[in-house]
Amino acid sequence: MKTQLVIIGGGPSGLLLSQLLHLAGVDSIVLERKSRAYVLSRIRAGVLEQGTCDLMRAAKAGARMDRHGKVHAGFLTAFGGRTARIDLEGLTGGKTVLVYGQTELTRDLYEARDQLNGTILHEVDDVELNNLTGETPFVTFSHNGETHRIDCDLVAGCDGFHGVSRRSIPNSVRNEYEKICPFAWIGVLSETRPAGREIIYSRSQAGFALCSMRSDTLSRYYIQCPVTDTLEAWSDDRFWSALSARLPASIADKLDTGPSIQKNMAPLRAFISEPMRYGRLFLAGDAAHIVPPTGAKGLNLAASDVFYLSNAVIEFYKSGSETGLDAYSQTALARVWKASRFSWFMTRMLHNFEGPDSFDDRLQDAQLDYMSCSKAQQTAIAENYVGLPF
Ligand code: APR
Ligand code: PHB
């Protein structure tokens, strides 16, 4: 087989990239390890920056997002028995975010690829990237019990944190930066009325809690827990009482609880691998970076990577110029590091890292107190939350 670009990974990054390239006349083949049903069973985050929404519309995959996504003009923080609202719209000259589940966004991208008869091979194994530093890279893989080879011009590594692409860059070339959080999140999806109209980030002595939603009747909650915990140790009853204990009484007293329809536990880390290019291989999304979800940046960074990479690839095929390809890694990483800074800042401000009454603990109280009374600090948080310019 031959194509212009082989994309490893059929998650949001890979699908969005293949769709944007297809619309610009650039051919690609997506290789995905899992079945489509498995990919669509993943419950992930749900806050889209305007740049991400614009890209979905440019990809002709934004119709359902525009119909069902909820515009959020602000979010709440809760701490010390009080709340402080971050007025995103007012502090950023009218910018907002859209709450729309990543699962739905991924479904929209699959449907858009189907409408253009895009080539996505599912349940592939043993993907290997070859001759990346030459002029004629090729990818080998097994599918339906047979070994295949695709010759191409470029390879996009969109295969997430555990993928093969990043590991195809020699250790001598790669610089990896990582901070592991000393806690995890337990996430619950429930068919209940959300705790509030807007997203609530809460810091309490008992730990962090996040109240989000997918619709007026579908809520998404997260609480901080020890990394040593197991999902089995968290019954629904235990989750709801732990969540209530971490929210101000005015919110907890009205909490609508019910059976979880999905529950997962995820460790938190900040991770960035440099460079995001190696010869003819370009990394995008989780393959290159992971951010703590407190800033809701994971999916949005995947989108800005794809924005830069798709423009560079289209320029390459339309004019032969490699300027965009040469600048890709540096351009993408500049935005990744700024979003990582913000995500780490939000994580530090809202989670319990050390015991109560530690110096750290009191610093966090001061940070939240400062945020509640400083328009400058709220503006800085707001402009990062709605997304820095692509
Ligand atoms: N070969 C083929 N496909 C692979 C391989 C491999 N060796 N390894 C992983 N994959 C697939 C995974 O099955 C997954 O579907 O690559 C895809 C990567 O998708 P994501 O992990 O969702 O990463 P990305 O597309 O960059 O999207 C980033 O997803 O994890 C969230 O928080 C993250 O919201 C962010 C978004
Ligand atoms: C979510 O809705 O899943 C969500 C919202 C905000 C975050 C993280 C996740 O910071």
Tab-separated table of C-alpha atoms and ligand atoms in Angstrom:
chain	number	residue	atom	x	y	z
A	1	MET	CA	0.000	0.000	0.000
A	2	LYS	CA	1.053	3.641	-0.472
A	3	THR	CA	-0.328	6.895	0.834
A	4	GLN	CA	0.905	10.394	1.530
A	5	LEU	CA	0.596	10.279	5.328
A	6	VAL	CA	0.205	7.339	7.723
A	7	ILE	CA	-1.497	8.312	10.996
A	8	ILE	CA	-0.924	6.029	13.980
A	9	GLY	CA	-3.927	6.237	16.331
A	10	GLY	CA	-7.645	6.714	15.747
A	11	GLY	CA	-8.419	8.913	18.732
A	12	PRO	CA	-9.318	12.623	18.524
A	13	SER	CA	-5.847	13.675	17.268
A	14	GLY	CA	-5.582	11.110	14.507
A	15	LEU	CA	-9.161	11.455	13.313
A	16	LEU	CA	-9.139	15.261	13.289
A	17	LEU	CA	-5.820	15.329	11.426
A	18	SER	CA	-6.967	12.828	8.799
A	19	GLN	CA	-10.216	14.733	8.249
A	20	LEU	CA	-8.570	18.151	7.843
A	21	LEU	CA	-5.981	16.716	5.443
A	22	HIS	CA	-8.631	14.878	3.416
A	23	LEU	CA	-10.584	18.125	2.932
A	24	ALA	CA	-7.364	19.717	1.643
A	25	GLY	CA	-6.748	16.869	-0.787
A	26	VAL	CA	-4.056	15.079	1.213
A	27	ASP	CA	-4.462	11.287	1.493
A	28	SER	CA	-3.890	9.427	4.751
A	29	ILE	CA	-4.487	6.026	6.317
A	30	VAL	CA	-5.297	5.781	10.034
A	31	LEU	CA	-4.049	2.696	11.905
A	32	GLU	CA	-5.913	2.088	15.177
A	33	ARG	CA	-5.047	-0.670	17.647
A	34	LYS	CA	-8.551	-0.995	19.115
A	35	SER	CA	-11.994	-1.506	17.657
A	36	ARG	CA	-14.146	1.542	16.967
A	37	ALA	CA	-16.542	0.406	19.695
A	38	TYR	CA	-13.683	0.283	22.202
A	39	VAL	CA	-12.433	3.756	21.255
A	40	LEU	CA	-15.979	5.120	21.584
A	41	SER	CA	-16.423	3.472	24.982
A	42	ARG	CA	-13.787	5.705	26.543
A	43	ILE	CA	-15.162	8.421	28.832
A	44	ARG	CA	-12.821	11.394	28.806
A	45	ALA	CA	-12.968	15.126	29.444
A	46	GLY	CA	-15.512	17.562	28.115
A	47	VAL	CA	-14.350	21.189	27.914
A	48	LEU	CA	-13.613	22.598	24.440
A	49	GLU	CA	-11.806	25.870	23.795
A	50	GLN	CA	-13.130	28.020	20.951
A	51	GLY	CA	-10.089	27.109	18.851
A	52	THR	CA	-10.987	23.441	19.171
A	53	CYS	CA	-14.606	24.154	18.232
A	54	ASP	CA	-13.478	26.173	15.198
A	55	LEU	CA	-11.281	23.278	14.074
A	56	MET	CA	-14.171	20.807	14.385
A	57	ARG	CA	-16.274	23.124	12.209
A	58	ALA	CA	-13.433	23.444	9.679
A	59	ALA	CA	-13.334	19.639	9.657
A	60	LYS	CA	-17.087	19.611	8.828
A	61	ALA	CA	-17.604	17.617	12.035
A	62	GLY	CA	-19.039	20.311	14.288
A	63	ALA	CA	-22.793	20.143	13.640
A	64	ARG	CA	-23.784	17.957	16.636
A	65	MET	CA	-21.277	19.794	18.826
A	66	ASP	CA	-22.979	23.087	17.957
A	67	ARG	CA	-26.413	21.552	18.562
A	68	HIS	CA	-25.744	19.785	21.853
A	69	GLY	CA	-22.682	21.497	23.335
A	70	LYS	CA	-23.358	23.876	26.235
A	71	VAL	CA	-21.713	27.300	26.213
A	72	HIS	CA	-20.138	28.081	29.593
A	73	ALA	CA	-19.348	31.731	30.363
A	74	GLY	CA	-17.673	31.002	33.691
A	75	PHE	CA	-16.866	28.424	36.348
A	76	LEU	CA	-16.983	28.310	40.141
A	77	THR	CA	-14.244	27.678	42.649
A	78	ALA	CA	-15.221	26.592	46.160
A	79	PHE	CA	-12.926	26.730	49.170
A	80	GLY	CA	-13.087	27.529	52.885
A	81	GLY	CA	-16.893	27.325	52.853
A	82	ARG	CA	-17.239	30.002	50.168
A	83	THR	CA	-17.302	30.216	46.373
A	84	ALA	CA	-15.650	32.565	43.871
A	85	ARG	CA	-16.762	32.643	40.231
A	86	ILE	CA	-14.312	33.108	37.386
A	87	ASP	CA	-16.191	35.208	34.827
A	88	LEU	CA	-14.585	33.832	31.669
A	89	GLU	CA	-16.712	35.898	29.287
A	90	GLY	CA	-16.363	39.146	31.190
A	91	LEU	CA	-12.629	38.831	31.799
A	92	THR	CA	-11.631	37.748	28.280
A	93	GLY	CA	-13.689	40.148	26.176
A	94	GLY	CA	-16.414	37.606	25.399
A	95	LYS	CA	-14.628	34.257	25.158
A	96	THR	CA	-16.343	31.140	26.516
A	97	VAL	CA	-15.814	27.375	26.513
A	98	LEU	CA	-18.128	24.650	25.232
A	99	VAL	CA	-18.950	21.648	27.442
A	100	TYR	CA	-19.288	18.638	25.102
A	101	GLY	CA	-17.986	15.150	25.858
A	102	GLN	CA	-14.853	13.897	24.101
A	103	THR	CA	-16.659	10.636	23.418
A	104	GLU	CA	-19.251	12.545	21.376
A	105	LEU	CA	-16.549	14.556	19.629
A	106	THR	CA	-14.738	11.335	18.684
A	107	ARG	CA	-18.005	9.861	17.399
A	108	ASP	CA	-18.566	12.976	15.288
A	109	LEU	CA	-15.091	12.620	13.797
A	110	TYR	CA	-15.639	8.948	12.963
A	111	GLU	CA	-18.914	9.811	11.238
A	112	ALA	CA	-17.229	12.629	9.312
A	113	ARG	CA	-14.487	10.245	8.164
A	114	ASP	CA	-17.134	7.746	7.061
A	115	GLN	CA	-18.894	10.410	5.014
A	116	LEU	CA	-15.639	11.051	3.116
A	117	ASN	CA	-14.855	7.327	2.931
A	118	GLY	CA	-11.721	7.895	4.981
A	119	THR	CA	-9.471	4.845	5.475
A	120	ILE	CA	-9.272	3.720	9.100
A	121	LEU	CA	-7.960	0.231	9.867
A	122	HIS	CA	-9.030	-1.020	13.296
A	123	GLU	CA	-7.522	-3.739	15.465
A	124	VAL	CA	-4.100	-3.488	13.916
A	125	ASP	CA	-1.112	-4.870	15.825
A	126	ASP	CA	2.677	-4.785	15.744
A	127	VAL	CA	2.854	-1.312	14.215
A	128	GLU	CA	6.454	-0.424	13.416
A	129	LEU	CA	7.792	2.830	11.968
A	130	ASN	CA	10.694	2.446	9.564
A	131	ASN	CA	13.211	4.680	7.767
A	132	LEU	CA	11.942	7.775	9.567
A	133	THR	CA	15.104	9.768	8.830
A	134	GLY	CA	15.105	8.819	5.151
A	135	GLU	CA	13.056	10.205	2.247
A	136	THR	CA	10.820	7.138	2.067
A	137	PRO	CA	9.506	6.107	5.476
A	138	PHE	CA	7.229	3.092	5.692
A	139	VAL	CA	5.019	1.526	8.326
A	140	THR	CA	4.553	-2.191	8.868
A	141	PHE	CA	1.753	-3.776	10.889
A	142	SER	CA	-0.368	-6.874	11.173
A	143	HIS	CA	-4.088	-6.897	10.448
A	144	ASN	CA	-6.458	-9.851	10.215
A	145	GLY	CA	-3.531	-12.204	10.655
A	146	GLU	CA	-1.514	-10.771	7.748
A	147	THR	CA	1.532	-8.497	7.725
A	148	HIS	CA	1.225	-5.272	5.736
A	149	ARG	CA	3.465	-2.419	4.657
A	150	ILE	CA	2.451	1.145	3.771
A	151	ASP	CA	4.953	3.367	1.981
A	152	CYS	CA	4.410	7.072	2.663
A	153	ASP	CA	5.963	10.525	2.729
A	154	LEU	CA	5.181	11.403	6.346
A	155	VAL	CA	4.060	9.658	9.579
A	156	ALA	CA	1.891	11.270	12.279
A	157	GLY	CA	2.199	9.727	15.737
A	158	CYS	CA	-1.261	10.256	17.257
A	159	ASP	CA	-1.194	7.076	19.318
A	160	GLY	CA	-1.395	8.482	22.817
A	161	PHE	CA	0.839	8.128	25.846
A	162	HIS	CA	1.239	4.361	25.500
A	163	GLY	CA	1.716	4.347	21.746
A	164	VAL	CA	4.646	3.209	19.631
A	165	SER	CA	5.430	6.532	17.936
A	166	ARG	CA	7.198	8.418	20.708
A	167	ARG	CA	9.212	5.293	21.472
A	168	SER	CA	10.333	5.225	17.826
A	169	ILE	CA	12.379	8.354	18.493
A	170	PRO	CA	15.823	7.266	19.790
A	171	ASN	CA	16.438	7.892	23.501
A	172	SER	CA	19.505	9.900	22.512
A	173	VAL	CA	17.244	12.362	20.698
A	174	ARG	CA	14.315	12.494	23.122
A	175	ASN	CA	14.150	14.724	26.226
A	176	GLU	CA	11.289	13.777	28.530
A	177	TYR	CA	10.012	16.000	31.342
A	178	GLU	CA	7.641	14.566	33.944
A	179	LYS	CA	6.005	15.391	37.245
A	180	ILE	CA	3.888	12.680	38.884
A	181	CYS	CA	1.098	13.831	41.225
A	182	PRO	CA	1.002	12.006	44.591
A	183	PHE	CA	-2.702	11.279	44.083
A	184	ALA	CA	-5.218	10.087	41.488
A	185	TRP	CA	-8.759	11.011	40.425
A	186	ILE	CA	-11.784	8.804	40.645
A	187	GLY	CA	-14.329	9.779	37.968
A	188	VAL	CA	-18.061	8.964	37.998
A	189	LEU	CA	-20.668	9.437	35.279
A	190	SER	CA	-24.262	9.422	36.562
A	191	GLU	CA	-27.718	10.093	35.135
A	192	THR	CA	-28.358	12.813	37.676
A	193	ARG	CA	-28.993	16.542	37.603
A	194	PRO	CA	-25.617	18.390	37.665
A	195	ALA	CA	-24.571	20.038	40.938
A	196	GLY	CA	-24.694	23.433	39.278
A	197	ARG	CA	-25.196	25.215	35.965
A	198	GLU	CA	-21.446	25.740	35.714
A	199	ILE	CA	-18.403	23.575	36.440
A	200	ILE	CA	-17.308	23.666	40.111
A	201	TYR	CA	-13.698	23.159	41.248
A	202	SER	CA	-13.586	22.605	45.001
A	203	ARG	CA	-10.671	22.463	47.424
A	204	SER	CA	-11.303	21.121	50.926
A	205	GLN	CA	-9.296	19.619	53.761
A	206	ALA	CA	-10.725	16.256	52.672
A	207	GLY	CA	-9.332	16.749	49.152
A	208	PHE	CA	-10.188	18.069	45.686
A	209	ALA	CA	-13.564	17.602	43.992
A	210	LEU	CA	-14.801	18.588	40.526
A	211	CYS	CA	-18.451	18.838	39.481
A	212	SER	CA	-19.011	18.836	35.731
A	213	MET	CA	-21.687	17.656	33.335
A	214	ARG	CA	-22.497	16.323	29.864
A	215	SER	CA	-26.129	17.505	29.727
A	216	ASP	CA	-28.938	18.644	32.073
A	217	THR	CA	-29.451	15.005	33.065
A	218	LEU	CA	-25.922	13.573	32.853
A	219	SER	CA	-23.309	14.570	35.429
A	220	ARG	CA	-19.567	13.989	35.564
A	221	TYR	CA	-17.785	14.099	38.932
A	222	TYR	CA	-14.190	13.584	40.030
A	223	ILE	CA	-12.572	13.420	43.460
A	224	GLN	CA	-8.925	13.239	44.511
A	225	CYS	CA	-7.905	9.914	46.049
A	226	PRO	CA	-4.625	8.193	47.088
A	227	VAL	CA	-2.781	6.562	44.177
A	228	THR	CA	-2.837	3.352	46.188
A	229	ASP	CA	-6.646	3.209	46.115
A	230	THR	CA	-8.476	0.744	43.918
A	231	LEU	CA	-11.753	1.277	42.105
A	232	GLU	CA	-13.266	-1.625	44.017
A	233	ALA	CA	-12.723	0.289	47.270
A	234	TRP	CA	-15.019	3.043	46.015
A	235	SER	CA	-18.685	2.060	46.155
A	236	ASP	CA	-21.199	4.596	44.853
A	237	ASP	CA	-22.273	5.399	48.406
A	238	ARG	CA	-18.693	6.044	49.481
A	239	PHE	CA	-18.112	8.222	46.426
A	240	TRP	CA	-21.219	10.369	46.980
A	241	SER	CA	-20.488	10.916	50.660
A	242	ALA	CA	-16.838	11.788	49.927
A	243	LEU	CA	-17.945	14.206	47.203
A	244	SER	CA	-20.521	15.866	49.489
A	245	ALA	CA	-17.939	16.297	52.241
A	246	ARG	CA	-15.728	18.270	49.816
A	247	LEU	CA	-18.384	20.730	48.669
A	248	PRO	CA	-19.849	23.767	50.441
A	249	ALA	CA	-23.064	22.839	52.281
A	250	SER	CA	-25.094	25.086	49.943
A	251	ILE	CA	-24.105	22.779	47.054
A	252	ALA	CA	-23.824	19.459	48.908
A	253	ASP	CA	-27.317	19.776	50.423
A	254	LYS	CA	-28.860	19.833	46.933
A	255	LEU	CA	-26.634	17.149	45.378
A	256	ASP	CA	-28.623	14.758	43.168
A	257	THR	CA	-27.079	11.313	43.628
A	258	GLY	CA	-27.740	8.038	41.861
A	259	PRO	CA	-26.050	4.890	40.487
A	260	SER	CA	-22.821	5.426	38.571
A	261	ILE	CA	-23.098	4.356	34.926
A	262	GLN	CA	-19.334	4.579	34.528
A	263	LYS	CA	-16.541	4.779	37.085
A	264	ASN	CA	-12.785	5.009	36.446
A	265	MET	CA	-9.617	5.835	38.302
A	266	ALA	CA	-6.718	7.685	36.679
A	267	PRO	CA	-3.319	8.764	37.995
A	268	LEU	CA	-2.342	12.385	37.369
A	269	ARG	CA	0.878	13.361	35.701
A	270	ALA	CA	2.404	16.187	33.719
A	271	PHE	CA	4.566	14.883	30.885
A	272	ILE	CA	6.168	16.455	27.841
A	273	SER	CA	8.484	14.764	25.339
A	274	GLU	CA	10.722	16.918	23.128
A	275	PRO	CA	11.111	17.239	20.198
A	276	MET	CA	7.716	16.493	18.632
A	277	ARG	CA	9.416	15.689	15.339
A	278	TYR	CA	11.978	13.112	14.274
A	279	GLY	CA	12.766	13.054	10.564
A	280	ARG	CA	9.477	12.303	8.797
A	281	LEU	CA	7.650	11.493	12.083
A	282	PHE	CA	5.514	14.157	13.779
A	283	LEU	CA	3.910	13.581	17.198
A	284	ALA	CA	0.549	15.132	18.135
A	285	GLY	CA	-1.655	14.970	21.236
A	286	ASP	CA	-1.134	12.561	24.105
A	287	ALA	CA	1.680	10.839	22.176
A	288	ALA	CA	3.827	13.867	23.035
A	289	HIS	CA	2.319	15.307	26.208
A	290	ILE	CA	0.007	14.664	29.136
A	291	VAL	CA	-1.403	17.412	31.329
A	292	PRO	CA	-3.119	17.087	34.731
A	293	PRO	CA	-6.839	17.341	33.816
A	294	THR	CA	-7.474	20.195	36.294
A	295	GLY	CA	-6.999	22.717	33.499
A	296	ALA	CA	-9.123	20.775	30.963
A	297	LYS	CA	-6.314	21.118	28.413
A	298	GLY	CA	-5.649	17.562	27.156
A	299	LEU	CA	-8.048	17.513	24.222
A	300	ASN	CA	-7.467	21.194	23.440
A	301	LEU	CA	-3.701	20.700	23.148
A	302	ALA	CA	-4.343	17.776	20.809
A	303	ALA	CA	-6.404	20.199	18.720
A	304	SER	CA	-3.728	22.910	18.570
A	305	ASP	CA	-1.080	20.327	17.654
A	306	VAL	CA	-3.327	19.147	14.823
A	307	PHE	CA	-3.957	22.742	13.761
A	308	TYR	CA	-0.220	23.405	13.365
A	309	LEU	CA	0.585	20.010	11.847
A	310	SER	CA	-2.256	19.956	9.324
A	311	ASN	CA	-1.338	23.456	8.092
A	312	ALA	CA	2.321	22.441	7.764
A	313	VAL	CA	1.488	19.236	5.862
A	314	ILE	CA	-0.918	21.030	3.529
A	315	GLU	CA	1.732	23.695	2.832
A	316	PHE	CA	4.238	20.914	2.112
A	317	TYR	CA	2.014	19.291	-0.503
A	318	LYS	CA	0.710	22.518	-2.035
A	319	SER	CA	4.008	24.404	-2.358
A	320	GLY	CA	6.745	21.902	-1.502
A	321	SER	CA	7.823	24.197	1.331
A	322	GLU	CA	9.018	22.452	4.506
A	323	THR	CA	8.982	25.693	6.531
A	324	GLY	CA	5.890	24.679	8.492
A	325	LEU	CA	7.174	21.147	9.069
A	326	ASP	CA	10.512	22.495	10.282
A	327	ALA	CA	8.779	24.896	12.687
A	328	TYR	CA	6.133	22.443	13.908
A	329	SER	CA	7.821	21.042	17.011
A	330	GLN	CA	8.914	24.418	18.376
A	331	THR	CA	5.555	26.051	17.609
A	332	ALA	CA	3.512	23.252	19.166
A	333	LEU	CA	5.737	22.934	22.229
A	334	ALA	CA	5.504	26.676	22.981
A	335	ARG	CA	1.741	26.299	23.443
A	336	VAL	CA	2.051	22.907	25.181
A	337	TRP	CA	4.394	24.290	27.849
A	338	LYS	CA	2.128	27.282	28.529
A	339	ALA	CA	-0.917	25.030	28.877
A	340	SER	CA	1.078	22.662	31.097
A	341	ARG	CA	2.080	25.581	33.295
A	342	PHE	CA	-1.570	26.528	33.725
A	343	SER	CA	-2.681	22.931	34.350
A	344	TRP	CA	-0.005	22.483	37.001
A	345	PHE	CA	-0.940	25.841	38.572
A	346	MET	CA	-4.633	24.807	38.825
A	347	THR	CA	-3.645	21.384	40.201
A	348	ARG	CA	-1.357	22.898	42.831
A	349	MET	CA	-3.987	25.464	43.834
A	350	LEU	CA	-6.810	22.986	44.323
A	351	HIS	CA	-5.414	19.623	45.485
A	352	ASN	CA	-4.011	18.529	48.835
A	353	PHE	CA	-0.353	17.757	48.195
A	354	GLU	CA	0.860	17.731	51.784
A	355	GLY	CA	-0.900	17.284	55.116
A	356	PRO	CA	-3.162	19.919	56.677
A	357	ASP	CA	-1.468	22.927	58.281
A	358	SER	CA	1.671	22.382	56.206
A	359	PHE	CA	3.381	25.442	54.756
A	360	ASP	CA	2.158	24.263	51.337
A	361	ASP	CA	-1.384	24.007	52.624
A	362	ARG	CA	-1.375	27.578	53.892
A	363	LEU	CA	0.171	28.831	50.654
A	364	GLN	CA	-2.765	27.292	48.786
A	365	ASP	CA	-5.215	29.043	51.080
A	366	ALA	CA	-3.423	32.320	50.371
A	367	GLN	CA	-3.469	31.644	46.612
A	368	LEU	CA	-7.234	31.049	46.673
A	369	ASP	CA	-7.816	34.077	48.887
A	370	TYR	CA	-5.728	36.206	46.487
A	371	MET	CA	-7.644	34.833	43.482
A	372	SER	CA	-10.980	35.653	45.104
A	373	CYS	CA	-10.104	39.339	45.469
A	374	SER	CA	-7.778	40.029	42.500
A	375	LYS	CA	-9.223	40.812	39.091
A	376	ALA	CA	-5.705	40.520	37.662
A	377	GLN	CA	-5.357	36.956	38.973
A	378	GLN	CA	-8.847	36.021	37.802
A	379	THR	CA	-8.080	37.472	34.360
A	380	ALA	CA	-4.909	35.404	34.105
A	381	ILE	CA	-6.848	32.258	35.018
A	382	ALA	CA	-9.667	33.122	32.608
A	383	GLU	CA	-7.437	33.771	29.568
A	384	ASN	CA	-5.676	30.448	30.088
A	385	TYR	CA	-8.876	28.508	30.724
A	386	VAL	CA	-10.585	29.728	27.498
A	387	GLY	CA	-7.353	28.864	25.681
A	388	LEU	CA	-4.344	30.927	24.621
A	389	PRO	CA	-4.302	31.761	20.901
A	390	PHE	CA	-3.268	28.968	18.510
B	1	APR	N1	-0.965	1.303	17.121
B	1	APR	C1	-2.156	1.837	16.734
B	1	APR	N2	-2.946	2.586	17.544
B	1	APR	C2	-2.503	2.798	18.801
B	1	APR	C3	-1.275	2.290	19.275
B	1	APR	C4	-0.490	1.524	18.378
B	1	APR	N3	0.695	1.004	18.756
B	1	APR	N4	-1.119	2.681	20.581
B	1	APR	C5	-2.207	3.407	20.892
B	1	APR	N5	-3.046	3.487	19.842
B	1	APR	C6	-4.334	4.180	19.754
B	1	APR	C7	-5.172	4.084	21.020
B	1	APR	O1	-5.964	2.899	21.015
B	1	APR	C8	-6.025	5.350	20.941
B	1	APR	O2	-7.274	5.101	20.324
B	1	APR	O3	-4.063	5.576	19.623
B	1	APR	C9	-5.194	6.314	20.092
B	1	APR	C10	-4.698	7.506	20.912
B	1	APR	O4	-5.841	8.261	21.323
B	1	APR	P1	-5.822	9.130	22.685
B	1	APR	O5	-5.100	8.361	23.724
B	1	APR	O6	-7.228	9.558	22.950
B	1	APR	O7	-4.916	10.385	22.341
B	1	APR	P2	-5.233	11.625	21.388
B	1	APR	O8	-5.919	11.199	20.139
B	1	APR	O9	-3.978	12.383	21.320
B	1	APR	O10	-6.320	12.475	22.200
B	1	APR	C11	-5.950	13.229	23.310
B	1	APR	O11	-7.448	11.980	24.642
B	1	APR	O12	-6.612	10.818	26.460
B	1	APR	C12	-7.295	11.929	26.086
B	1	APR	O13	-6.842	13.572	27.749
B	1	APR	C13	-6.544	13.161	26.450
B	1	APR	O14	-8.306	14.535	25.844
B	1	APR	C14	-7.022	14.105	25.437
B	1	APR	C15	-7.166	13.281	24.189
B	2	PHB	C1	-15.067	17.040	32.478
B	2	PHB	O1	-16.185	17.553	32.259
B	2	PHB	O2	-14.819	15.822	32.287
B	2	PHB	C2	-13.965	17.933	32.983
B	2	PHB	C3	-14.229	19.292	33.195
B	2	PHB	C4	-13.209	20.114	33.652
B	2	PHB	C5	-11.947	19.576	33.888
B	2	PHB	C6	-11.694	18.209	33.677
B	2	PHB	C7	-12.711	17.381	33.218
B	2	PHB	O3	-10.941	20.387	34.338
